[in-house]
Short mmCIF file of C-alpha atoms in Angstrom, two decimals:
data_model
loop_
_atom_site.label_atom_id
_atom_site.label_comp_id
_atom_site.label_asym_id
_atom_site.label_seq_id
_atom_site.Cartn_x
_atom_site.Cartn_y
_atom_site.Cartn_z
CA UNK A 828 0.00 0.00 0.00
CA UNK A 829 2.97 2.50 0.80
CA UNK A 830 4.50 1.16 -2.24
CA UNK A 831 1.58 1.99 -4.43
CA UNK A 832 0.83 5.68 -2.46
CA UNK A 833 4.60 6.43 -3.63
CA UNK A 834 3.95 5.15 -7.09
CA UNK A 835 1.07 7.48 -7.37
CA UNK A 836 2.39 10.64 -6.09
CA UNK A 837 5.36 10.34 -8.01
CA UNK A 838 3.01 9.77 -10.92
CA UNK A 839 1.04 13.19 -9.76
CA UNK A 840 4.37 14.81 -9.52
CA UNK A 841 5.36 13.76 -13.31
CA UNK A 842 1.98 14.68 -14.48
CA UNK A 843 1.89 17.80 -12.72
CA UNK A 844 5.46 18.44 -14.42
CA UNK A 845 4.25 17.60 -17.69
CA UNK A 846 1.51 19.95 -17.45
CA UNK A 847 3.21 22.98 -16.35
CA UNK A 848 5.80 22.07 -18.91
CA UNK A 849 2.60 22.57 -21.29
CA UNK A 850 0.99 25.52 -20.03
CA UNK A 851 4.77 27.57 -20.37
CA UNK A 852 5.05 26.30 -24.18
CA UNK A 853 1.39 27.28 -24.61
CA UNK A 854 2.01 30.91 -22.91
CA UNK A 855 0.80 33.65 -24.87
CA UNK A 856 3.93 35.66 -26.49
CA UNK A 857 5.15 39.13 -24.95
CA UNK A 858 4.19 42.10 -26.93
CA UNK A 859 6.46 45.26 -26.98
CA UNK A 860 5.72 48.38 -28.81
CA UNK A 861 8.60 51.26 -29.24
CA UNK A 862 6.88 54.17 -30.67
CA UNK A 863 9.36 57.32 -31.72
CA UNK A 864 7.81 60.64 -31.31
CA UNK A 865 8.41 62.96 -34.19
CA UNK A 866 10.51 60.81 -36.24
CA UNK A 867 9.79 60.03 -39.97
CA UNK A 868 10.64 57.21 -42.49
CA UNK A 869 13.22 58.52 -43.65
CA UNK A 870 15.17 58.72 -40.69
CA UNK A 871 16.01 55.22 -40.50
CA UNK A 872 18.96 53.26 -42.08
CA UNK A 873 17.22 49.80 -43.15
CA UNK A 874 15.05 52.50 -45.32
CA UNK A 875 17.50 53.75 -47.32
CA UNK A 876 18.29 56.87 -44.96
CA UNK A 877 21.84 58.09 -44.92
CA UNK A 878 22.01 60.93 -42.45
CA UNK A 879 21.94 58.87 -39.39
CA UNK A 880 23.25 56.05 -38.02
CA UNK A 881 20.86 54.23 -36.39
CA UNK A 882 22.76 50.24 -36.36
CA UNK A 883 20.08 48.84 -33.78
CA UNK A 884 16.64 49.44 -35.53
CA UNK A 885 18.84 47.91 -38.34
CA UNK A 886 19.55 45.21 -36.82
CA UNK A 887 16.09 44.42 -36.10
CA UNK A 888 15.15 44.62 -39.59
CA UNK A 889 17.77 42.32 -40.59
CA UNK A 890 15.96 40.00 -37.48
CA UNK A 891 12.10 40.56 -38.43
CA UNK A 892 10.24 42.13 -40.89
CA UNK A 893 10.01 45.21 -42.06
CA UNK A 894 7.49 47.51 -43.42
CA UNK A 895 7.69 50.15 -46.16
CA UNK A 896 3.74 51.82 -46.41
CA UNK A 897 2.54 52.21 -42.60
CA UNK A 898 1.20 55.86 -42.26
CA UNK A 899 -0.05 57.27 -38.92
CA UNK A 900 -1.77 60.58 -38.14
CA UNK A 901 0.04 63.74 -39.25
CA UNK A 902 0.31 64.66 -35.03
CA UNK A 903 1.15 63.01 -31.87
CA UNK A 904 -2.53 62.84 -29.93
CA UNK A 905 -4.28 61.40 -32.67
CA UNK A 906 -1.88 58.57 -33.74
CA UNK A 907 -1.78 57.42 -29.78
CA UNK A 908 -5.28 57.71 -29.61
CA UNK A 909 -6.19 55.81 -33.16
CA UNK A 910 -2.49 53.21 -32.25
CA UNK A 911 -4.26 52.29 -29.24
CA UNK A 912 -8.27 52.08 -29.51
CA UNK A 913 -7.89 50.18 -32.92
CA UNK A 914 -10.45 53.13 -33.95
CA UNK A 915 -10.37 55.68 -36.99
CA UNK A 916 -10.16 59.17 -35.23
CA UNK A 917 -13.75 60.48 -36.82
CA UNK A 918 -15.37 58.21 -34.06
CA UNK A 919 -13.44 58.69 -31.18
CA UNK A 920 -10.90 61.89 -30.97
CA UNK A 921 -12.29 64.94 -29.19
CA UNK A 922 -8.70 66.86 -28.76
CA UNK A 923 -5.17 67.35 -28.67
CA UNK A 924 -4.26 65.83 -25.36
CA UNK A 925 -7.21 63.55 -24.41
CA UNK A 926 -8.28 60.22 -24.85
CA UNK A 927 -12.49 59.46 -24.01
CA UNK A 928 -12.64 57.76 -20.87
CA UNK A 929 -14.86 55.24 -22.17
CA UNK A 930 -12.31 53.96 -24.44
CA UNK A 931 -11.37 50.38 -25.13
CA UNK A 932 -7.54 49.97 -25.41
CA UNK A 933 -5.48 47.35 -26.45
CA UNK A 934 -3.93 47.26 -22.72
CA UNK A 935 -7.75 46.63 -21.56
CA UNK A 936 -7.99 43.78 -24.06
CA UNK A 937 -4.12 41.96 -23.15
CA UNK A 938 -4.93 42.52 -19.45
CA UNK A 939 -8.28 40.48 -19.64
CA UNK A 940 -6.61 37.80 -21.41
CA UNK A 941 -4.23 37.30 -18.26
CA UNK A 942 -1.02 39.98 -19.86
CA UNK A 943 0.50 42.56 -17.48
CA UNK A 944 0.74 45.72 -18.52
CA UNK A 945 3.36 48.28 -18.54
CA UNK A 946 3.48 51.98 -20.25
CA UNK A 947 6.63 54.10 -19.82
CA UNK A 948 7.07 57.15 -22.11
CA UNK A 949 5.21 60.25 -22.98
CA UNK A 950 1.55 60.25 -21.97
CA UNK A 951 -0.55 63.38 -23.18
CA UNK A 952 -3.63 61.50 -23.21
CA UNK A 953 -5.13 62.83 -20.26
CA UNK A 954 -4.19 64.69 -17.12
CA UNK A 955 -6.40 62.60 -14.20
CA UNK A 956 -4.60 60.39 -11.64
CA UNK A 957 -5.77 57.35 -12.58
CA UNK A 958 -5.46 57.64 -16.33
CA UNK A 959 -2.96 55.23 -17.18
CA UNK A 960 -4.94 52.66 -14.85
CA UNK A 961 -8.08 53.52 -16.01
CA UNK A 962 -6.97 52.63 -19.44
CA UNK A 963 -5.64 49.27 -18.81
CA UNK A 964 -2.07 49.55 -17.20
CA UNK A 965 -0.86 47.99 -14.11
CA UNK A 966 2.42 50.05 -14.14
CA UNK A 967 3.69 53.01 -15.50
CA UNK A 968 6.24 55.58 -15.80
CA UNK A 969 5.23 58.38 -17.56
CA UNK A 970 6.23 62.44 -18.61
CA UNK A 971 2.74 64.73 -19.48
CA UNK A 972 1.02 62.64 -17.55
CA UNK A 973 -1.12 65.18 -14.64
CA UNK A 974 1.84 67.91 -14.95
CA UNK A 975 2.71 70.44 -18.21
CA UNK A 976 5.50 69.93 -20.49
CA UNK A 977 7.58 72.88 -18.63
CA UNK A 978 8.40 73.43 -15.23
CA UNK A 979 6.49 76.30 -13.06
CA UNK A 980 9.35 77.87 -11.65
CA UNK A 981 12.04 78.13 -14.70
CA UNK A 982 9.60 77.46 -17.84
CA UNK A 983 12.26 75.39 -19.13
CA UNK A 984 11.39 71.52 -21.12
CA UNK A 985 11.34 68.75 -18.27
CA UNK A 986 11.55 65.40 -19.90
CA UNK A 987 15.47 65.25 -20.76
CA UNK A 988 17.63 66.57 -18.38
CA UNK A 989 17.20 65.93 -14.63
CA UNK A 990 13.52 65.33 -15.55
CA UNK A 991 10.24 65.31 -13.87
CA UNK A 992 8.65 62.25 -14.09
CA UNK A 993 5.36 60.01 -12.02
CA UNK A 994 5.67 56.74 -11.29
CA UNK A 995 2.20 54.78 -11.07
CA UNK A 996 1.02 58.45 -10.76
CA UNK A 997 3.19 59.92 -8.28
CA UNK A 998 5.77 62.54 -8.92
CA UNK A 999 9.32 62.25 -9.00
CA UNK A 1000 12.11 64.92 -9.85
CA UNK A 1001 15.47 63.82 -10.47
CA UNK A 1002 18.21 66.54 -9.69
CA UNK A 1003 21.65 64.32 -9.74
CA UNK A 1004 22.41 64.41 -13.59
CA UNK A 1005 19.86 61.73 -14.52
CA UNK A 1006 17.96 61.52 -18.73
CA UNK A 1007 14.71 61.12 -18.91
CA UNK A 1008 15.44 58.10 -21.62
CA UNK A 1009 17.26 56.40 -19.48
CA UNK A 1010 15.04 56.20 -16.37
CA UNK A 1011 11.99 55.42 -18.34
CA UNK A 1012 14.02 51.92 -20.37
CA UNK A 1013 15.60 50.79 -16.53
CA UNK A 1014 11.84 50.97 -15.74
CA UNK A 1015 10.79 48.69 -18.41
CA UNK A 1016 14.14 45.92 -17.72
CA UNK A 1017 12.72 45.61 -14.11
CA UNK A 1018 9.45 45.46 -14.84
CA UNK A 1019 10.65 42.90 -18.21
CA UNK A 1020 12.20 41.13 -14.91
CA UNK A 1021 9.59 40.85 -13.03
CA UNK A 1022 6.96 39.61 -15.28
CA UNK A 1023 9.18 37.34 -17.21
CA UNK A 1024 7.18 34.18 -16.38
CA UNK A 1025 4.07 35.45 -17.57
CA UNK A 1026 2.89 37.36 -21.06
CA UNK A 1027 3.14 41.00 -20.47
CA UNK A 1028 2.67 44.22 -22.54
CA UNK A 1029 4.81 46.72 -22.36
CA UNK A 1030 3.83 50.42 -24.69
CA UNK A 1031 7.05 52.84 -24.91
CA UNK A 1032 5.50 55.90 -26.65
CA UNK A 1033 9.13 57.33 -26.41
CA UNK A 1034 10.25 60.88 -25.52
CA UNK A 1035 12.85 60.92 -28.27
CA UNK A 1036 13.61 62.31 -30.51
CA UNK A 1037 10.63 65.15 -30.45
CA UNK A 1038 12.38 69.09 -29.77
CA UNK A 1039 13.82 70.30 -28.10
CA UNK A 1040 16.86 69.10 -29.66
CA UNK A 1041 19.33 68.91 -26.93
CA UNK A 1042 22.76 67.36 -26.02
CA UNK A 1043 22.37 63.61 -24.21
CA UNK A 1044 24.58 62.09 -22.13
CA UNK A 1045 26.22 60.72 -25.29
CA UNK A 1046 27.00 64.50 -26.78
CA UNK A 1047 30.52 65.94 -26.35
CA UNK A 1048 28.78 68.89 -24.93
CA UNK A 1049 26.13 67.04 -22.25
CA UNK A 1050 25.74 68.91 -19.17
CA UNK A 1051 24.46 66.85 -16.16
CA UNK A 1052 23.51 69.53 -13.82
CA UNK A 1053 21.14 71.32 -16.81
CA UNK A 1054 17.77 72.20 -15.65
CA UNK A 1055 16.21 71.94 -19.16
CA UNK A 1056 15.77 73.48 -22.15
CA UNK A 1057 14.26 76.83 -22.93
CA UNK A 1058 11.22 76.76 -24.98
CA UNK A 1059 11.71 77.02 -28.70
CA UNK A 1060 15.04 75.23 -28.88
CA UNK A 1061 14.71 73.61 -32.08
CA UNK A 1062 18.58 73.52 -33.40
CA UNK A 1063 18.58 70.96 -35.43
CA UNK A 1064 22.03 70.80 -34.83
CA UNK A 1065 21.85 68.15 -32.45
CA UNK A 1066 18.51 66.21 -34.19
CA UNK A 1067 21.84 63.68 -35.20
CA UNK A 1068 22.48 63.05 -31.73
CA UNK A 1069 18.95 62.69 -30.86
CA UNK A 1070 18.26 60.22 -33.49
CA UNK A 1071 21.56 58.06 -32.01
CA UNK A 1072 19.65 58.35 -28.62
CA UNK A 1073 16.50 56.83 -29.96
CA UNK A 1074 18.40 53.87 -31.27
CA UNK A 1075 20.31 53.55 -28.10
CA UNK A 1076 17.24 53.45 -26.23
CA UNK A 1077 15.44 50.44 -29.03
CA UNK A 1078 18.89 48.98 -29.11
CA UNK A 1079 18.79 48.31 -24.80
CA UNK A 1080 15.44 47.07 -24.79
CA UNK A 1081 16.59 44.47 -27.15
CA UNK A 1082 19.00 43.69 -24.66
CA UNK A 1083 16.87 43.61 -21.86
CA UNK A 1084 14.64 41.08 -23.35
CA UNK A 1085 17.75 39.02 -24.78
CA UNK A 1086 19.05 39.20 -21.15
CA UNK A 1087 16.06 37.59 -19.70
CA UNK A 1088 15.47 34.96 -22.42
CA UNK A 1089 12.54 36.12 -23.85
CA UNK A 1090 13.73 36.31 -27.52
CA UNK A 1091 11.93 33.69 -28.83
CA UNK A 1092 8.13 34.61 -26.89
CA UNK A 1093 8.59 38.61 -27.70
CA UNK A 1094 7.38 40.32 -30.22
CA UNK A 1095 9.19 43.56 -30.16
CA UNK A 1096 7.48 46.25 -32.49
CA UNK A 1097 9.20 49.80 -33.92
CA UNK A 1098 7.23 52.41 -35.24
CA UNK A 1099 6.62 56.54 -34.72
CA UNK A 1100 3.77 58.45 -34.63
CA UNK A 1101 4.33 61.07 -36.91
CA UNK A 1102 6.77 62.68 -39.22
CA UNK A 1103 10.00 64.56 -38.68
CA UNK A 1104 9.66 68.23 -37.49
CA UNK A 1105 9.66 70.65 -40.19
CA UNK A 1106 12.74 72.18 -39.59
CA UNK A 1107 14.63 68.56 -40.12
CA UNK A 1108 15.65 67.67 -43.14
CA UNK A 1109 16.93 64.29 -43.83
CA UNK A 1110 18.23 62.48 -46.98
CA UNK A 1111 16.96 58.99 -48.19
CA UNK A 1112 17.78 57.59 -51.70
CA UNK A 1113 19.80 60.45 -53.00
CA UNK A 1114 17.26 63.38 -52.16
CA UNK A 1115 16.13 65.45 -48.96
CA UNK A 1116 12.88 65.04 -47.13
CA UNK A 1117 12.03 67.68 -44.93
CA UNK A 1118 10.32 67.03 -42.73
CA UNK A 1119 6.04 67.38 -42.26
CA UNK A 1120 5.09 67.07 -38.75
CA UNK A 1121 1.01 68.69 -39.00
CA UNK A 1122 0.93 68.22 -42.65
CA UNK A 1123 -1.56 65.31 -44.71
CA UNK A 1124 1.40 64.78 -47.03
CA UNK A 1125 3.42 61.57 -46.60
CA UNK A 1126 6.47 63.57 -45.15
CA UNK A 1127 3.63 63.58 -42.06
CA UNK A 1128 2.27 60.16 -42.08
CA UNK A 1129 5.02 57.85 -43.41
CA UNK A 1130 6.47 56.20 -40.52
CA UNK A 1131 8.93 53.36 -39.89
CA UNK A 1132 7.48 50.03 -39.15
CA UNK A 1133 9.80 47.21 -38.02
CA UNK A 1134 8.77 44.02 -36.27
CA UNK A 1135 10.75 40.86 -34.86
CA UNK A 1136 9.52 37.80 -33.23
CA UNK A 1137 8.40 34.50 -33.33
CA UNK A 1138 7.55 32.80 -36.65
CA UNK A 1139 8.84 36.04 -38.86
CA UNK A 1140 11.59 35.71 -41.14
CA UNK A 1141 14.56 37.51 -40.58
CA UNK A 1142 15.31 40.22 -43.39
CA UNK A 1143 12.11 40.04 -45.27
CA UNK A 1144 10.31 43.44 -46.47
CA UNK A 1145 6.25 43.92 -46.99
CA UNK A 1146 5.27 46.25 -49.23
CA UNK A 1147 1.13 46.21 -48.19
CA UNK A 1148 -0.65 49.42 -46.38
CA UNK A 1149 -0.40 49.51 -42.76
CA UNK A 1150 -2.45 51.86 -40.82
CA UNK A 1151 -2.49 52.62 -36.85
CA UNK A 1152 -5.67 51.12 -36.59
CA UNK A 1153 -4.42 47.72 -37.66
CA UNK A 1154 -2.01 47.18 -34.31
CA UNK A 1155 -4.93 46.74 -32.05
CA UNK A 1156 -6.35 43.52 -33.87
CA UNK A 1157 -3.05 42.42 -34.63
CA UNK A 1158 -2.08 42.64 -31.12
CA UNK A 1159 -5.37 40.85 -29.91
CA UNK A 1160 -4.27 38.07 -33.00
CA UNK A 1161 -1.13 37.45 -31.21
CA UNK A 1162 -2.33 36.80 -27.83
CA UNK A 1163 -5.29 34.68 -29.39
CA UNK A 1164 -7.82 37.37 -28.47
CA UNK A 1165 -11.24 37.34 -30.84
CA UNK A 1166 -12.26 40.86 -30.33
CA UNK A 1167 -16.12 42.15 -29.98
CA UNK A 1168 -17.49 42.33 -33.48
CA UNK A 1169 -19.26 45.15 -32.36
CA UNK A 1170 -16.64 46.98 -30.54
CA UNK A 1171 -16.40 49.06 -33.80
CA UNK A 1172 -12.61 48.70 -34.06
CA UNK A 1173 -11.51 49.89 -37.93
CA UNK A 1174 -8.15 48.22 -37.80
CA UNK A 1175 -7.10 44.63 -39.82
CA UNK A 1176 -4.70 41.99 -38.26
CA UNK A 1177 -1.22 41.94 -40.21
CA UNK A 1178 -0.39 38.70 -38.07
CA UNK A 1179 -0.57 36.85 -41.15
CA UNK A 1180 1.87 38.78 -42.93
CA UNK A 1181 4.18 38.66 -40.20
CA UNK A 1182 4.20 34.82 -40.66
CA UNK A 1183 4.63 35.08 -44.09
CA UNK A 1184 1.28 34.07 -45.30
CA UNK A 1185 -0.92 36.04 -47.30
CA UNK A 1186 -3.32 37.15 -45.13
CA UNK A 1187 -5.73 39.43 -45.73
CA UNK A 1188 -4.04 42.91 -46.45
CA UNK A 1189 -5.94 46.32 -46.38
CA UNK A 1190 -6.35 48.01 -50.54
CA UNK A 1191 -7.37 51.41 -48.91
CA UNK A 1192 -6.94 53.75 -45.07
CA UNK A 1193 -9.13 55.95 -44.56
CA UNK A 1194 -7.92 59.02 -42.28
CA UNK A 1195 -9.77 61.99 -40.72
CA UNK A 1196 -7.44 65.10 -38.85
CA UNK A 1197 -8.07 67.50 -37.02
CA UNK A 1198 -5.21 69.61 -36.43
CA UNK A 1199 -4.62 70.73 -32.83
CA UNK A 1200 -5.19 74.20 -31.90
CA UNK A 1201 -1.50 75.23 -31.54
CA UNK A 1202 -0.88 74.62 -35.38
CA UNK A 1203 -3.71 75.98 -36.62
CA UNK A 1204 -2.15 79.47 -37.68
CA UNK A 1205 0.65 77.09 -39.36
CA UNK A 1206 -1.41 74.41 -41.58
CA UNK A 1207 -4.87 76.83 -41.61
CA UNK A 1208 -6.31 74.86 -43.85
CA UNK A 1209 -6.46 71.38 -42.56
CA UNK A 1210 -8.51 71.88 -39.64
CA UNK A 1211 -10.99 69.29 -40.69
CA UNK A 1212 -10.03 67.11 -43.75
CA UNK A 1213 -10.18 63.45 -44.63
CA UNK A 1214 -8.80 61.39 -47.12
CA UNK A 1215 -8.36 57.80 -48.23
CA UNK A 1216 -5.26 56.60 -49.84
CA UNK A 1217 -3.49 53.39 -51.33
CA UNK A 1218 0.35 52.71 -51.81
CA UNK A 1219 -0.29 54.26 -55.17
CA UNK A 1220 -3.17 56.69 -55.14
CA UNK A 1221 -4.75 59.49 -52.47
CA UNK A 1222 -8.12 61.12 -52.70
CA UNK A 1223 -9.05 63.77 -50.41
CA UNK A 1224 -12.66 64.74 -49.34
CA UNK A 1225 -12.72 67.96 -51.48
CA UNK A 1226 -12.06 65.65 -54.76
CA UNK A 1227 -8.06 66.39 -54.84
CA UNK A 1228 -6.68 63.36 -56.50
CA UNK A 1229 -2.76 62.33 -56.60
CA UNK A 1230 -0.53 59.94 -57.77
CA UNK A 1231 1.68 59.33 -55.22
CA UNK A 1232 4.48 57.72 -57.21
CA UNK A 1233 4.74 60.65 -59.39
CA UNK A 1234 3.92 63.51 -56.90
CA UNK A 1235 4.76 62.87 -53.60
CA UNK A 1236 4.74 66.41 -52.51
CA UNK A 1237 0.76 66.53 -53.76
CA UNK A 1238 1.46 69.34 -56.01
CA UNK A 1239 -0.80 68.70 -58.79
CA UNK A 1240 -4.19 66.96 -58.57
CA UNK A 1241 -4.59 64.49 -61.68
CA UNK A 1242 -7.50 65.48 -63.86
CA UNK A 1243 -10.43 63.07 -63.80
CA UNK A 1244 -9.43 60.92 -66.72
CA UNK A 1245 -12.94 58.65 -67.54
CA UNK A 1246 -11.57 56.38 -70.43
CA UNK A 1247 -9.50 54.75 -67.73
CA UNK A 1248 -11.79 52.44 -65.87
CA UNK A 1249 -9.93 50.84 -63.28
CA UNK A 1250 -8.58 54.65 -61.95
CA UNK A 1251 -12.17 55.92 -62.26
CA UNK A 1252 -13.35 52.49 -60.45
CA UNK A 1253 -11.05 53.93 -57.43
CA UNK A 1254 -11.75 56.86 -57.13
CA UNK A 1255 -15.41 55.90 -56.98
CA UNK A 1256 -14.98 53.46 -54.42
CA UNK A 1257 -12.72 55.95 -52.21
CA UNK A 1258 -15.05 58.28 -52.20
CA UNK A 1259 -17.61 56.13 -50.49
CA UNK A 1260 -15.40 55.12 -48.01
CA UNK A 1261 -14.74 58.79 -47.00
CA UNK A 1262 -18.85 59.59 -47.43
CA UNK A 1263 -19.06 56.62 -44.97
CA UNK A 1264 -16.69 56.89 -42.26
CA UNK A 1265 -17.32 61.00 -42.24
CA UNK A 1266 -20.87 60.51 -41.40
CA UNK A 1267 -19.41 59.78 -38.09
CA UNK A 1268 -17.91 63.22 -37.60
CA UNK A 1269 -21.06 65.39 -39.66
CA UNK A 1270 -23.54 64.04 -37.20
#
């Protein structure tokens, strides 16, 4: 009898092995997203950029996949609110700054499905307490979050040097030398750390490499006792060594996630949320792009888009349209998620494509901006103004009509040409799809 009770807890002890052995190769995969602020397509080396080095979002291209026709919202607020609700912006933005409480996020979604949820970077989505809780994240470590962009006292910038930061919601200033960079990707390795036996999220809407353009702890000229920069300081001087930051910053997460094991469960996602600032200009295939920050022209909605992880082929290169409403559903994809059909999310999983199967890609993304206030008396006409566009062709609400791969710049609308049928066939359908999704915003 004590024979047989030893048999069978040994056997309970093998099964109980075997199953835990199970449930770890059947854990969902990690899910990182590094989002640049103010930093366009053609800032990037694996693109064919040449005026910065940037070896580590290289090197993830030359790991994963990488894109060549995402496009995000011309301006920070509405790319993070459309990146993260899955929703075009005609349904859900109401300003610069603000995200509807009542909003379904992809941290919401990943932290019913049993992910923890981490979101270290800039936040301008809100300034409540509770925000970043409120909309699905168990941790954070943000800058803009309940305080301004510059300090009371000295009016100078406060999310480089010495910065001023809240962790889970409460403050913290840093006076000993300390970037704002490199505080916010130590949060993310312990946090990486601690959740490393279970799927987490972690969002890094990133601080660089959005003015002011300053010296980092990298620069010849970095001065650790700095307070912050003035408002307006824009030389694009040091945009170089900002760029080298951001990659620094990609290139340690990588590390973090290497250092913990996690290579082959982590899906580790590169993008930005806008173009380059205007006063940038940066070369890419033998000619300049300046950049178009606020502007509906692809200088201010091409972004990068690189992703590694499981199942995707190093080095490979997809040419399909990817909007910011398409990481939502792709994220819910990867974590085996089946969203609400009637949650009204506009986005279309690219999880397919990222295991090099066919899929179903998007033809056509439909966008609606609203500029913010502060840029109105710079881009006065684009207040209100939608548009729908392929890799190839853009039509805007007011019947403008481009060919991209002739006129990038949008400089001359093509003449409505009806002896070509498959161009007038477009157009037709484009317009519905702007008539459709602008209803939203008339009503």
């Amino acid at each position: 009898m004590n024979r047989m009770k030893r048999l069978l807890k040994k056997s309970a002890l093998i099964l109980a092995v075997v199953c835990c052995a199970e449930a770890g190769a059947a854990q969902s995969p990690n899910i990182i997203l590094i989002m640049a602020d103010d930093m366009g397509y053609e800032c990037i080396g694996a693109n064919g950029g040449t005026s910065y080095s940037t070896p580590n979002i290289d090197q993830l291209s030359v790991q994963g996949m990488r894109f060549e026709q995402c496009h995000a919202n011309p301006a920070c607020t509405p790319s993070r609110v459309q990146i993260m609700t899955g929703r075009y912006n005609v349904y859900n933005y109401t300003r610069f700054a603000q995200l509807k409480r009542g909003e379904r996020t992809f941290a919401h979604l990943l932290k019913a499905a049993g992910y923890a949820t981490c979101i270290v970077g800039k936040w301008q989505l809100g300034q409540t307490h509770d925000a970043p809780r409120h909309f699905g994240f168990d941790q954070s470590l943000l800058w803009q979050h309940t305080r301004s962009n510059f300090s009371n006292e000295t009016q100078t910038d406060t999310r480089y040097e010495n910065p001023q930061l809240e962790r889970n919601g409460t403050e913290e200033d840093y006076h000993n030398g300390e970037f704002g960079p490199d505080l916010l990707v130590d949060y993310i390795g312990q946090f990486i750390k601690e959740n490393k036996d279970s799927p987490f999220l972690v969002y890094y809407p990133m601080l660089l490499p959005h003015s002011p353009f300053v010296p980092n702890p990298d620069s010849s000229d970095w001065n650790p006792k700095s307070s912050g920069a003035k408002r307006g300081s824009m030389d694009t001087d040091y945009f170089d060594d900002m760029v080298h930051y951001t990659d620094k910053m990609l290139g340690r997460v990588v590390a973090q996630v290497e250092a913990a094991g996690l290579s082959e469960q982590t899906y580790i996602i590169f993008t930005a949320d806008n173009g380059s600032l205007g006063n940038t200009v940066s070369q890419i295939a033998g000619h300049g792009v300046r950049g178009g920050k606020g502007q509906t022209t692809n200088a201010g909605t091409h972004v990068p888009l690189i992703v590694k992880g499981p199942e995707i082929a190093g080095g490979t290169v997809n040419t399909g349209l990817i909007d910011f409403s398409d990481f939502l559903p792709t994220f819910c994809e990867i974590a085996g998620i089946t969203p609400d059909p009637k949650a009204g999310f506009n986005g279309r999983s690219f999880f397919s494509q990222l295991k090099g199967e066919l899929g179903a890609p998007r033809k056509l993304s439909y966008c609606w901006y609203a500029i913010p206030k502060f840029m109105e008396r710079k881009y006065p006409n684009i207040s209100d103004i939608s548009w729908v566009r392929s890799t190839r062709f853009k039509l805007y609400r007011n019947g403008d009509f481009y060919d991209l791969s002739a006129d990038l710049l949008e400089t001359t609308p093509l003449k409505e040409d009806l002896s070509d049928n498959e161009l007038t066939k477009l157009r037709e359908v484009m317009a519905k799809l702007i008539k459709e999704h602008d209803a939203a915003r008339i009503k």
